[in-house]
Coordinates of C-alpha atoms in Angstrom, one line a residue:
M569 CA -49.7 -1.1 -7.9
I570 CA -49.5 -3.8 -10.6
I571 CA -48.1 -7.2 -9.8
Y572 CA -47.0 -9.5 -12.6
R573 CA -46.1 -13.2 -12.3
S574 CA -45.2 -14.0 -15.9
L575 CA -43.5 -12.2 -18.8
E576 CA -46.7 -12.6 -20.9
E577 CA -48.5 -10.2 -18.7
I578 CA -45.9 -7.4 -19.2
A579 CA -45.9 -4.9 -22.0
H580 CA -42.4 -4.4 -23.4
N581 CA -41.3 -0.8 -22.6
K582 CA -37.8 0.4 -23.3
K583 CA -38.3 3.3 -20.9
T584 CA -38.3 1.1 -17.9
V585 CA -36.1 1.7 -14.8
L586 CA -35.7 -1.2 -12.5
S587 CA -33.8 -3.0 -9.8
I588 CA -33.6 -6.7 -9.2
G589 CA -33.4 -8.6 -5.9
M590 CA -35.1 -10.2 -2.9
F591 CA -35.3 -6.9 -1.0
D592 CA -35.7 -8.9 2.3
G593 CA -36.4 -6.5 5.1
V594 CA -36.8 -3.5 2.7
H595 CA -34.2 -1.8 4.9
R596 CA -32.7 1.7 4.4
A597 CA -30.2 0.5 1.8
H598 CA -33.0 -1.0 -0.2
Q599 CA -35.1 2.2 0.3
K600 CA -32.2 4.2 -1.2
I601 CA -32.2 2.1 -4.3
I602 CA -36.0 2.2 -4.6
A603 CA -36.0 6.0 -4.3
M604 CA -33.4 6.2 -7.1
V605 CA -35.5 3.9 -9.3
V606 CA -38.5 6.1 -8.8
D607 CA -36.7 9.3 -9.5
A608 CA -34.8 8.0 -12.5
A609 CA -38.1 6.8 -14.1
K610 CA -39.7 10.1 -13.5
A611 CA -36.8 11.9 -15.1
I612 CA -37.4 10.1 -18.4
D613 CA -41.2 9.9 -18.1
G614 CA -40.8 6.1 -17.9
R615 CA -41.9 3.1 -15.9
N616 CA -40.5 2.1 -12.5
M617 CA -40.4 -1.5 -11.6
L618 CA -38.9 -3.9 -9.1
V619 CA -38.1 -7.5 -10.1
T620 CA -38.1 -10.1 -7.3
F621 CA -38.5 -13.8 -6.8
D622 CA -40.9 -16.2 -5.0
P623 CA -40.2 -18.4 -3.2
H624 CA -37.0 -17.4 -1.6
P625 CA -34.0 -18.8 -3.6
K626 CA -32.6 -20.5 -0.5
E627 CA -35.8 -22.7 -0.4
I628 CA -34.8 -24.1 -3.9
V629 CA -31.0 -24.1 -4.0
G630 CA -30.1 -23.8 -0.3
N631 CA -28.6 -26.6 1.8
P632 CA -31.2 -29.3 2.4
G633 CA -32.8 -29.0 5.9
S634 CA -31.4 -25.5 6.4
K635 CA -33.7 -23.1 8.2
I636 CA -35.1 -20.2 6.1
E637 CA -35.5 -17.0 8.1
I638 CA -37.1 -14.1 6.3
L639 CA -37.3 -10.5 7.5
S640 CA -40.3 -9.6 5.4
T641 CA -43.2 -11.7 4.2
F642 CA -44.3 -11.3 0.6
D643 CA -47.3 -9.2 1.6
E644 CA -45.1 -7.0 3.8
K645 CA -42.7 -6.3 1.0
I646 CA -45.4 -5.4 -1.5
K647 CA -47.0 -2.9 0.9
L648 CA -43.5 -1.3 1.5
F649 CA -42.7 -1.2 -2.2
E650 CA -46.0 0.7 -2.8
K651 CA -45.4 3.0 0.1
Y652 CA -42.0 4.0 -1.4
G653 CA -43.4 4.8 -4.8
I654 CA -43.0 1.6 -6.8
R655 CA -45.8 1.2 -9.4
E656 CA -45.0 -2.3 -10.9
V657 CA -43.5 -5.4 -9.5
F658 CA -42.5 -8.5 -11.5
V659 CA -42.5 -11.6 -9.3
I660 CA -40.5 -14.4 -11.1
P661 CA -41.3 -17.9 -9.8
F662 CA -38.0 -19.2 -8.6
T663 CA -37.5 -22.8 -9.7
H664 CA -34.5 -25.1 -10.0
E665 CA -34.6 -24.7 -13.8
F666 CA -34.6 -20.9 -13.4
S667 CA -31.6 -21.1 -11.0
Q668 CA -29.5 -22.5 -13.8
L669 CA -29.6 -19.4 -15.9
S670 CA -26.5 -17.3 -16.1
L671 CA -26.7 -13.5 -15.6
V672 CA -26.6 -12.9 -19.4
Q673 CA -29.2 -15.5 -20.1
F674 CA -31.5 -14.0 -17.5
Y675 CA -31.1 -10.5 -18.7
K676 CA -31.6 -11.4 -22.3
K677 CA -34.8 -13.3 -21.7
Y678 CA -36.5 -11.4 -18.9
I679 CA -35.1 -7.9 -19.0
I680 CA -33.8 -6.9 -22.5
D681 CA -36.3 -8.9 -24.7
G682 CA -39.0 -9.2 -22.0
V683 CA -39.6 -6.2 -19.8
G684 CA -37.6 -3.7 -21.8
I685 CA -35.0 -1.5 -20.1
A686 CA -33.6 2.0 -20.0
K687 CA -31.7 1.8 -16.7
V688 CA -30.8 -0.7 -14.0
I689 CA -30.0 0.5 -10.4
E690 CA -28.3 -2.0 -8.0
G691 CA -26.2 -2.1 -4.9
N692 CA -22.5 -2.5 -5.6
N693 CA -22.6 -5.9 -3.9
H694 CA -25.3 -7.1 -6.1
H695 CA -25.0 -10.8 -7.3
L696 CA -27.3 -12.6 -9.7
G697 CA -27.4 -15.7 -12.0
H698 CA -26.3 -19.3 -11.5
D699 CA -24.5 -19.8 -8.2
R700 CA -24.7 -16.0 -7.9
K701 CA -21.7 -15.6 -10.1
G702 CA -23.0 -12.5 -11.9
N703 CA -22.3 -9.0 -10.5
V704 CA -23.0 -5.4 -11.2
Q705 CA -19.8 -5.0 -13.2
Q706 CA -21.0 -7.7 -15.6
V707 CA -24.4 -6.0 -15.8
A708 CA -22.7 -2.7 -16.7
E709 CA -20.7 -4.4 -19.5
L710 CA -23.9 -5.9 -20.8
G711 CA -25.6 -2.5 -20.7
K712 CA -22.9 -1.0 -22.9
K713 CA -23.5 -3.7 -25.5
M714 CA -27.3 -3.6 -25.3
N715 CA -27.8 0.2 -24.9
F716 CA -29.1 0.5 -21.3
S717 CA -27.4 2.3 -18.4
V718 CA -26.4 0.9 -15.1
E719 CA -25.9 2.7 -11.8
S720 CA -24.4 1.0 -8.7
V721 CA -25.1 2.3 -5.2
S722 CA -22.6 2.2 -2.4
I723 CA -23.4 0.4 0.8
I724 CA -24.7 2.6 3.5
A725 CA -23.9 2.2 7.1
E726 CA -25.4 2.9 10.5
E727 CA -22.9 3.6 13.3
N728 CA -20.1 2.1 11.2
T729 CA -22.1 -1.1 10.5
N730 CA -23.0 -1.8 6.9
I731 CA -26.8 -2.1 6.5
S732 CA -27.7 -5.5 5.0
S733 CA -30.3 -8.2 5.4
S734 CA -27.7 -10.6 6.8
E735 CA -26.5 -8.1 9.4
I736 CA -30.1 -7.4 10.5
R737 CA -30.6 -11.2 11.0
H738 CA -27.5 -11.3 13.2
M739 CA -28.8 -8.4 15.2
L740 CA -32.2 -10.0 15.7
H741 CA -30.6 -13.2 16.8
D742 CA -28.8 -11.1 19.4
G743 CA -32.0 -9.4 20.4
N744 CA -30.7 -5.9 19.4
V745 CA -34.0 -4.7 18.0
Q746 CA -33.2 -1.0 18.7
F747 CA -30.3 -1.1 16.3
V748 CA -32.3 -3.2 13.8
N749 CA -35.0 -0.5 13.9
K750 CA -32.4 2.1 13.0
M751 CA -31.3 0.0 10.0
L752 CA -34.9 -0.4 8.8
G753 CA -36.0 3.1 9.4
R754 CA -39.1 1.6 11.1
E755 CA -39.8 -0.9 13.9
Y756 CA -39.2 -4.6 13.2
S757 CA -42.7 -6.2 13.2
F758 CA -44.6 -9.4 12.6
S759 CA -48.2 -10.4 12.3
G760 CA -50.3 -13.4 13.2
I761 CA -53.5 -14.7 14.6
V762 CA -54.3 -14.7 18.3
V763 CA -54.7 -18.3 19.5
R764 CA -55.6 -20.0 22.8
G765 CA -52.6 -20.9 25.1
H766 CA -52.6 -22.5 28.5
G767 CA -54.3 -19.6 30.2
R768 CA -51.5 -19.2 32.7
G769 CA -51.0 -15.5 32.1
K770 CA -54.6 -14.7 33.2
K771 CA -54.2 -16.7 36.4
L772 CA -51.0 -14.8 37.2
G773 CA -52.8 -11.5 36.7
Y774 CA -51.1 -10.8 33.3
P775 CA -53.4 -12.2 30.5
T776 CA -51.5 -12.6 27.2
A777 CA -52.3 -12.8 23.5
N778 CA -50.6 -15.9 22.1
I779 CA -49.6 -15.3 18.5
D780 CA -49.5 -17.8 15.7
L781 CA -47.4 -16.2 13.0
D782 CA -48.8 -15.6 9.5
D783 CA -45.6 -17.0 8.0
K784 CA -43.6 -19.6 10.0
K785 CA -40.4 -18.5 8.1
K786 CA -40.5 -15.0 9.6
L787 CA -37.6 -14.4 11.9
I788 CA -38.6 -13.8 15.5
P789 CA -36.0 -12.1 17.7
K790 CA -34.0 -13.7 20.5
I791 CA -35.8 -15.3 23.4
G792 CA -36.5 -12.8 26.2
V793 CA -38.8 -10.0 27.3
Y794 CA -39.5 -7.0 25.1
A795 CA -41.3 -3.6 25.1
V796 CA -43.7 -3.7 22.1
K797 CA -46.5 -1.8 20.4
F798 CA -49.5 -4.0 19.7
F799 CA -52.0 -3.3 16.9
V800 CA -55.5 -4.7 17.1
R801 CA -58.9 -3.4 16.0
N802 CA -57.4 -0.4 14.3
A803 CA -55.6 0.9 17.4
W804 CA -52.1 0.7 18.9
Y805 CA -51.5 -0.4 22.5
D806 CA -48.4 -0.6 24.7
G807 CA -47.4 -4.1 25.8
M808 CA -44.8 -6.4 27.1
M809 CA -43.9 -9.5 25.0
S810 CA -42.3 -12.8 26.1
I811 CA -40.6 -15.0 23.6
G812 CA -39.5 -18.3 25.0
H813 CA -40.3 -21.7 26.4
N814 CA -42.0 -20.9 29.8
P815 CA -39.2 -22.7 31.8
T816 CA -40.9 -22.0 35.2
F817 CA -43.8 -24.3 34.2
H818 CA -42.2 -26.9 32.1
E819 CA -39.2 -27.8 29.9
S820 CA -40.4 -27.5 26.3
H821 CA -38.9 -27.3 22.8
E822 CA -41.9 -25.3 21.7
R823 CA -41.3 -21.6 21.5
T824 CA -44.2 -19.3 22.3
T825 CA -44.7 -15.6 21.5
E826 CA -47.2 -13.9 23.8
V827 CA -48.0 -10.3 24.6
N828 CA -49.6 -8.8 27.7
I829 CA -51.4 -5.7 26.4
F830 CA -51.6 -2.8 28.7
D831 CA -55.0 -1.2 29.5
F832 CA -56.8 -3.8 27.3
D833 CA -59.4 -6.4 28.3
E834 CA -61.2 -7.8 25.3
D835 CA -61.6 -11.2 23.7
I836 CA -59.5 -11.1 20.5
Y837 CA -59.1 -14.9 19.8
G838 CA -58.9 -15.5 16.1
E839 CA -58.1 -11.9 15.2
N840 CA -55.1 -10.8 13.2
V841 CA -52.7 -8.6 15.1
T842 CA -49.3 -6.9 14.5
V843 CA -46.5 -6.5 17.0
K844 CA -43.7 -3.9 16.6
C845 CA -40.6 -4.6 18.6
I846 CA -39.2 -1.6 20.5
E847 CA -36.6 -2.8 23.0
R848 CA -35.4 -6.0 24.6
T849 CA -35.4 -5.7 28.4
R850 CA -34.1 -9.0 29.8
D851 CA -33.4 -12.7 29.2
E852 CA -35.9 -15.4 29.9
K853 CA -35.6 -16.8 33.4
K854 CA -36.6 -19.9 35.3
F855 CA -38.1 -19.0 38.7
N856 CA -38.2 -21.3 41.7
A857 CA -41.7 -20.2 42.7
I858 CA -44.7 -18.7 40.9
E859 CA -44.6 -15.7 43.4
E860 CA -41.1 -14.8 42.1
L861 CA -42.4 -14.9 38.5
I862 CA -45.3 -12.6 39.3
Q863 CA -43.0 -10.2 41.1
E864 CA -40.6 -10.1 38.2
M865 CA -43.5 -9.5 35.8
G866 CA -44.5 -6.5 37.9
H867 CA -41.0 -5.1 37.6
D868 CA -41.1 -5.8 33.8
K869 CA -44.3 -3.9 33.4
I870 CA -42.9 -0.8 35.3
T871 CA -39.7 -0.9 33.2
I872 CA -41.5 -1.2 29.9
Q873 CA -44.1 1.4 30.7
K874 CA -41.2 3.9 31.3
I875 CA -39.7 2.9 27.9
L876 CA -43.0 3.4 26.0
K877 CA -44.4 6.4 27.9
H878 CA -43.0 8.9 25.4
Y879 CA -42.1 6.6 22.6
K880 CA -43.3 7.6 19.1
L881 CA -43.6 5.1 16.3
L882 CA -41.0 5.5 13.5
S883 CA -43.6 4.5 10.9

């Protein structure tokens, strides 16, 4: 895959088929658009491309102080784009000056005169340009004038719920990772480095890997206990994850993400790991005694082992 970060790097090619957006999550609706881009480019023996932005526009034009929560890091998106057949990605630096461009100004500079274009494929709820005032209908009108075609893609749904990045965020805030995984077509995951914690898990008989996220903007699901798959040293392991504030030991505003890995006893401090979320099993609880916590963790392990016993990864 070729990644461009400026127009000067890109050869003008009128046989380019592309789609434009953040593609946060690269969920099944995005995957449908990507597949159509790949197929349409093949049909004309042309070039397929995705045009995206970095950083996230909300970091530049969002409400000051508002929290940015992303579903996919930049590296995660690039790997998925390549997996689904994209050969070239144009990453436009998103600045305040860039945000002032209208849809027509953007298309004229970056797409028509810049990249070159034969066809654009977008979701029918696509918005672009200053204050997101541009839409796919305006792109279609521009295409008629400038001799490129535009195809809009209907929203797809899962169990009568429209698949979108915003809906997936709502589901993750609710802890409904099972439904999120259906929308993604794969398990929701995150990666990070294993760091030292307080060592309480080991004393309780359930040593945990405490994870410091690769990207602090990555959305972590609702506080609670989860069945997970844990990737380290080129192998997948079953595990139970706790996301929360460890209320039995202290009241803290700091949220930790830690995983007890089943049938694993190795020192992995400082190593990069990946967690795939399978199912949320309960809320975080505050126990009156350590013995109660240990007993509950035993129940958690039995429950989660049953969930994962015959589970096969979606991707």
